[in-house]
Coordinates of C-alpha atoms in Angstrom, one line a residue:
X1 CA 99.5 28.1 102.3
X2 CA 98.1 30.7 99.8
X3 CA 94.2 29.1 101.1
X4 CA 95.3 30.0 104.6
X5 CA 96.6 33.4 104.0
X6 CA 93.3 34.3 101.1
X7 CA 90.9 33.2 103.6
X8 CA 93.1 35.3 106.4
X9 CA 94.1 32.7 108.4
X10 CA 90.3 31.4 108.4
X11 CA 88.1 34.6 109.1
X12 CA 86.7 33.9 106.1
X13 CA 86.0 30.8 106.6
X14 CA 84.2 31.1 109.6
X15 CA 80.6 32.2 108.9
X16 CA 80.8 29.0 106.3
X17 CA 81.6 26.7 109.5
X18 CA 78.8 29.0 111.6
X19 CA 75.7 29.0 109.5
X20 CA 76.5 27.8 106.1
X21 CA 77.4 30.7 103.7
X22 CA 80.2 33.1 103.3
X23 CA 77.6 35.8 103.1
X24 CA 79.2 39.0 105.2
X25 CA 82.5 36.9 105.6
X26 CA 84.1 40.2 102.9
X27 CA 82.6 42.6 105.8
X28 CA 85.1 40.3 108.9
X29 CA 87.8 40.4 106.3
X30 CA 87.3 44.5 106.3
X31 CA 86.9 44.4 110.0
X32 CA 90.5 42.5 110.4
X33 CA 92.4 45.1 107.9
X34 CA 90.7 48.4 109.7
X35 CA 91.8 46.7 113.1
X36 CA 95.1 46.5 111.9
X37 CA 95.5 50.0 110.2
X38 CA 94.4 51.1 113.8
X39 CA 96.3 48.9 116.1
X40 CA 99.5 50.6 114.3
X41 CA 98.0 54.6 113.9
X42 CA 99.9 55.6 116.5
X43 CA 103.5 54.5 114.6
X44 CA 101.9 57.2 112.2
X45 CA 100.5 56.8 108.8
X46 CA 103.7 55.6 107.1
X47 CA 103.1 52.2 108.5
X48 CA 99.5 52.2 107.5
X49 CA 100.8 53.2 103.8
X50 CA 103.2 49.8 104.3
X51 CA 100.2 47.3 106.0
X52 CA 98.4 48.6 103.1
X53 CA 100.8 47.3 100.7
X54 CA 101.9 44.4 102.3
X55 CA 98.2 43.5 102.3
X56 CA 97.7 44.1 98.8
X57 CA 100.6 42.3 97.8
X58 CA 100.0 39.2 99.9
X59 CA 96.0 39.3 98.2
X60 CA 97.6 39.1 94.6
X61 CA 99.6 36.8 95.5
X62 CA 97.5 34.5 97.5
X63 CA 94.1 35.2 95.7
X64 CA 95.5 34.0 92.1
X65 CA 94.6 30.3 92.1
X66 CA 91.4 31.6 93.1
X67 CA 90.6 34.2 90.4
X68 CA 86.7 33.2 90.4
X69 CA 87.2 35.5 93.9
X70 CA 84.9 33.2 96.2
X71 CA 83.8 34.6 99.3
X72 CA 86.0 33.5 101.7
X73 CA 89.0 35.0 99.9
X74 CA 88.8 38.2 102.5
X75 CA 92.5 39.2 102.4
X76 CA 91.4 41.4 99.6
X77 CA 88.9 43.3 101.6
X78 CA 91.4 43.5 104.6
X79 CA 93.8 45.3 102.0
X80 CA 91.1 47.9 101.2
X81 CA 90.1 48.5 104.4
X82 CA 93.8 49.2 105.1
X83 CA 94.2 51.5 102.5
X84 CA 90.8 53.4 103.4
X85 CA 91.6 54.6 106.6
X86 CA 95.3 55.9 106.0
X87 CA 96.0 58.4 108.6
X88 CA 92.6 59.3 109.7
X89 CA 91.2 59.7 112.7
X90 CA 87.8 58.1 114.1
X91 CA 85.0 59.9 112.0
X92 CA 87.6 60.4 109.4
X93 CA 88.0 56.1 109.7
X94 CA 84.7 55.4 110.4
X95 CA 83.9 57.2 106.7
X96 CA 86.4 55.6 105.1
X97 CA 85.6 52.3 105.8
X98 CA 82.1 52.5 105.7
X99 CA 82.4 54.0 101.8
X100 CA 84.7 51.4 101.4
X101 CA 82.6 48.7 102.3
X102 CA 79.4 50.4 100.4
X103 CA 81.4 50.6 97.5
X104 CA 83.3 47.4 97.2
X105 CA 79.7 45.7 97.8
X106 CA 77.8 47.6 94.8
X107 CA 80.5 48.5 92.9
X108 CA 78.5 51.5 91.6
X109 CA 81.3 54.3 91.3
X110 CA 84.2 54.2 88.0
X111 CA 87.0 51.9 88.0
X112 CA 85.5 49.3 89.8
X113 CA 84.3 46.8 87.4
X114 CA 87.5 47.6 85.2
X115 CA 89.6 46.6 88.0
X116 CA 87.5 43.4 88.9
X117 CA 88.0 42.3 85.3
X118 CA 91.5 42.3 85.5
X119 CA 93.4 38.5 85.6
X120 CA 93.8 36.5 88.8
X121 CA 94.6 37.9 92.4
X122 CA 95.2 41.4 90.5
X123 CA 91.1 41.2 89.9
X124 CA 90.2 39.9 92.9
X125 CA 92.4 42.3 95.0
X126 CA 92.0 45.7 92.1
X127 CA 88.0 46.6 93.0
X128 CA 88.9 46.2 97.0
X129 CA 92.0 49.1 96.1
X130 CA 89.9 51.2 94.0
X131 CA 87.1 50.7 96.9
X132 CA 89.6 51.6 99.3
X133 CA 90.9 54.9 97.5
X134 CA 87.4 56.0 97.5
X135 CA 86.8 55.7 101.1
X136 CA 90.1 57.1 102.0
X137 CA 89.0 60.1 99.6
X138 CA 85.5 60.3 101.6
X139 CA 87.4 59.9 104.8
X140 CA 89.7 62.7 104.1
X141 CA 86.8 65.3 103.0
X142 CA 84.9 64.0 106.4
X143 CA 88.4 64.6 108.8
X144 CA 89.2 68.0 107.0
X145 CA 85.7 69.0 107.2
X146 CA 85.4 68.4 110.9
X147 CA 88.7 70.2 112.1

Protein backbone atom coordinates (compact mmCIF):
# COMPACT_ATOMS: atom_id res chain seq x y z
CA UNK A 1 0.00 0.00 0.00
CA UNK A 2 2.52 2.69 1.13
CA UNK A 3 4.70 1.53 -2.53
CA UNK A 4 1.47 2.32 -4.36
CA UNK A 5 0.64 5.60 -2.88
CA UNK A 6 4.92 6.75 -2.76
CA UNK A 7 5.11 5.93 -6.33
CA UNK A 8 1.53 7.77 -6.78
CA UNK A 9 -0.37 5.08 -7.79
CA UNK A 10 2.55 4.17 -10.44
CA UNK A 11 3.52 7.54 -12.18
CA UNK A 12 6.53 7.06 -10.87
CA UNK A 13 7.03 4.01 -11.95
CA UNK A 14 6.29 4.46 -15.35
CA UNK A 15 9.37 5.96 -17.13
CA UNK A 16 11.20 2.78 -15.31
CA UNK A 17 8.70 0.38 -17.28
CA UNK A 18 9.15 2.92 -20.59
CA UNK A 19 12.86 3.26 -21.04
CA UNK A 20 14.59 1.93 -18.02
CA UNK A 21 15.31 4.75 -15.48
CA UNK A 22 13.35 6.90 -13.18
CA UNK A 23 15.23 9.87 -14.51
CA UNK A 24 12.39 12.89 -14.88
CA UNK A 25 9.80 10.41 -13.05
CA UNK A 26 10.14 13.53 -9.82
CA UNK A 27 9.22 16.08 -12.83
CA UNK A 28 5.42 13.55 -13.63
CA UNK A 29 5.12 13.40 -9.90
CA UNK A 30 5.22 17.47 -10.02
CA UNK A 31 3.02 17.42 -12.98
CA UNK A 32 0.25 15.17 -11.02
CA UNK A 33 0.28 17.61 -7.80
CA UNK A 34 0.07 21.08 -10.03
CA UNK A 35 -2.87 19.20 -11.91
CA UNK A 36 -4.53 18.68 -8.89
CA UNK A 37 -3.93 22.17 -7.15
CA UNK A 38 -5.56 23.32 -10.49
CA UNK A 39 -8.28 20.98 -11.08
CA UNK A 40 -9.66 22.32 -7.56
CA UNK A 41 -8.59 26.48 -7.98
CA UNK A 42 -11.84 27.27 -8.55
CA UNK A 43 -13.14 25.80 -4.88
CA UNK A 44 -10.51 28.70 -3.91
CA UNK A 45 -7.25 28.44 -2.29
CA UNK A 46 -8.40 26.93 1.02
CA UNK A 47 -8.59 23.57 -0.68
CA UNK A 48 -5.28 23.92 -2.31
CA UNK A 49 -3.88 24.78 1.42
CA UNK A 50 -5.76 21.22 2.40
CA UNK A 51 -4.45 19.06 -1.07
CA UNK A 52 -1.24 20.52 0.01
CA UNK A 53 -1.38 19.00 3.31
CA UNK A 54 -3.02 15.99 2.63
CA UNK A 55 -0.17 15.40 0.14
CA UNK A 56 2.44 16.14 2.44
CA UNK A 57 1.08 14.05 5.02
CA UNK A 58 0.35 11.01 2.82
CA UNK A 59 4.47 11.53 1.52
CA UNK A 60 5.71 11.17 5.24
CA UNK A 61 3.78 8.64 5.75
CA UNK A 62 4.17 6.52 2.74
CA UNK A 63 7.83 7.55 1.89
CA UNK A 64 9.26 6.25 5.37
CA UNK A 65 10.22 2.65 4.54
CA UNK A 66 11.85 4.29 1.77
CA UNK A 67 14.01 6.97 3.47
CA UNK A 68 17.00 6.31 0.80
CA UNK A 69 14.20 8.59 -1.31
CA UNK A 70 14.55 6.58 -4.75
CA UNK A 71 13.23 8.06 -7.70
CA UNK A 72 10.03 6.65 -8.05
CA UNK A 73 8.93 7.88 -4.69
CA UNK A 74 7.07 11.07 -6.53
CA UNK A 75 4.30 11.72 -4.02
CA UNK A 76 6.80 14.06 -2.48
CA UNK A 77 7.20 16.17 -5.43
CA UNK A 78 3.38 16.10 -6.04
CA UNK A 79 3.08 17.69 -2.41
CA UNK A 80 5.50 20.53 -3.47
CA UNK A 81 4.02 21.22 -6.44
CA UNK A 82 0.78 21.53 -4.54
CA UNK A 83 2.03 23.80 -2.16
CA UNK A 84 3.84 26.04 -4.89
CA UNK A 85 1.06 27.09 -6.68
CA UNK A 86 -1.44 28.05 -3.69
CA UNK A 87 -3.86 30.48 -5.02
CA UNK A 88 -2.17 31.75 -8.07
CA UNK A 89 -3.16 32.28 -11.20
CA UNK A 90 -1.38 31.02 -14.59
CA UNK A 91 1.98 33.07 -14.77
CA UNK A 92 1.72 33.32 -11.02
CA UNK A 93 1.52 28.94 -11.33
CA UNK A 94 3.58 28.64 -14.10
CA UNK A 95 6.48 30.51 -11.73
CA UNK A 96 5.85 28.68 -8.94
CA UNK A 97 6.16 25.45 -10.24
CA UNK A 98 8.87 26.03 -12.45
CA UNK A 99 11.05 27.44 -9.23
CA UNK A 100 9.83 24.60 -7.53
CA UNK A 101 11.03 22.16 -9.86
CA UNK A 102 14.57 24.17 -10.38
CA UNK A 103 14.97 24.15 -6.92
CA UNK A 104 13.98 20.81 -5.67
CA UNK A 105 16.37 19.51 -8.49
CA UNK A 106 19.71 21.55 -7.42
CA UNK A 107 18.84 22.21 -4.22
CA UNK A 108 20.91 25.40 -4.30
CA UNK A 109 18.91 27.90 -2.06
CA UNK A 110 18.91 27.56 2.31
CA UNK A 111 16.98 24.96 4.07
CA UNK A 112 17.10 22.48 1.55
CA UNK A 113 19.72 20.16 2.35
CA UNK A 114 18.85 20.57 6.17
CA UNK A 115 15.46 19.40 5.33
CA UNK A 116 16.66 16.39 3.17
CA UNK A 117 18.75 15.30 6.13
CA UNK A 118 15.97 14.98 8.25
CA UNK A 119 14.82 11.00 9.10
CA UNK A 120 12.50 8.97 6.91
CA UNK A 121 9.44 10.20 4.82
CA UNK A 122 10.03 13.67 6.83
CA UNK A 123 13.44 13.88 4.62
CA UNK A 124 12.20 12.63 1.66
CA UNK A 125 9.00 14.82 1.69
CA UNK A 126 10.95 18.29 3.83
CA UNK A 127 13.29 19.56 0.60
CA UNK A 128 9.99 19.09 -1.84
CA UNK A 129 8.10 21.62 1.01
CA UNK A 130 10.90 23.92 1.36
CA UNK A 131 11.09 23.74 -2.63
CA UNK A 132 7.58 24.32 -2.77
CA UNK A 133 7.51 27.54 -0.32
CA UNK A 134 10.10 28.95 -2.56
CA UNK A 135 8.15 28.68 -5.66
CA UNK A 136 5.05 29.82 -4.06
CA UNK A 137 7.15 32.83 -2.81
CA UNK A 138 8.40 33.38 -6.62
CA UNK A 139 4.89 32.82 -7.79
CA UNK A 140 3.48 35.39 -5.53
CA UNK A 141 6.17 38.25 -6.50
CA UNK A 142 5.43 37.19 -10.37
CA UNK A 143 1.19 37.36 -9.76
CA UNK A 144 1.58 40.76 -7.69
CA UNK A 145 3.96 42.03 -10.09
CA UNK A 146 1.76 41.46 -13.12
CA UNK A 147 -1.64 42.89 -11.68
Amino acid sequence: MRKRIASLFGVGLFLNKVRGSDSGSGTLGAAVGLAAALAIAGMGWEAQVLLAIAAAGLSIWSSHPFADDPGWVVIDEAAGAALAVIGLGPPGAVAGWVTFRIVDIYKILPGMRWAERLPGGWGVTGDDLVAGGYGLAVGWIVQLWLN
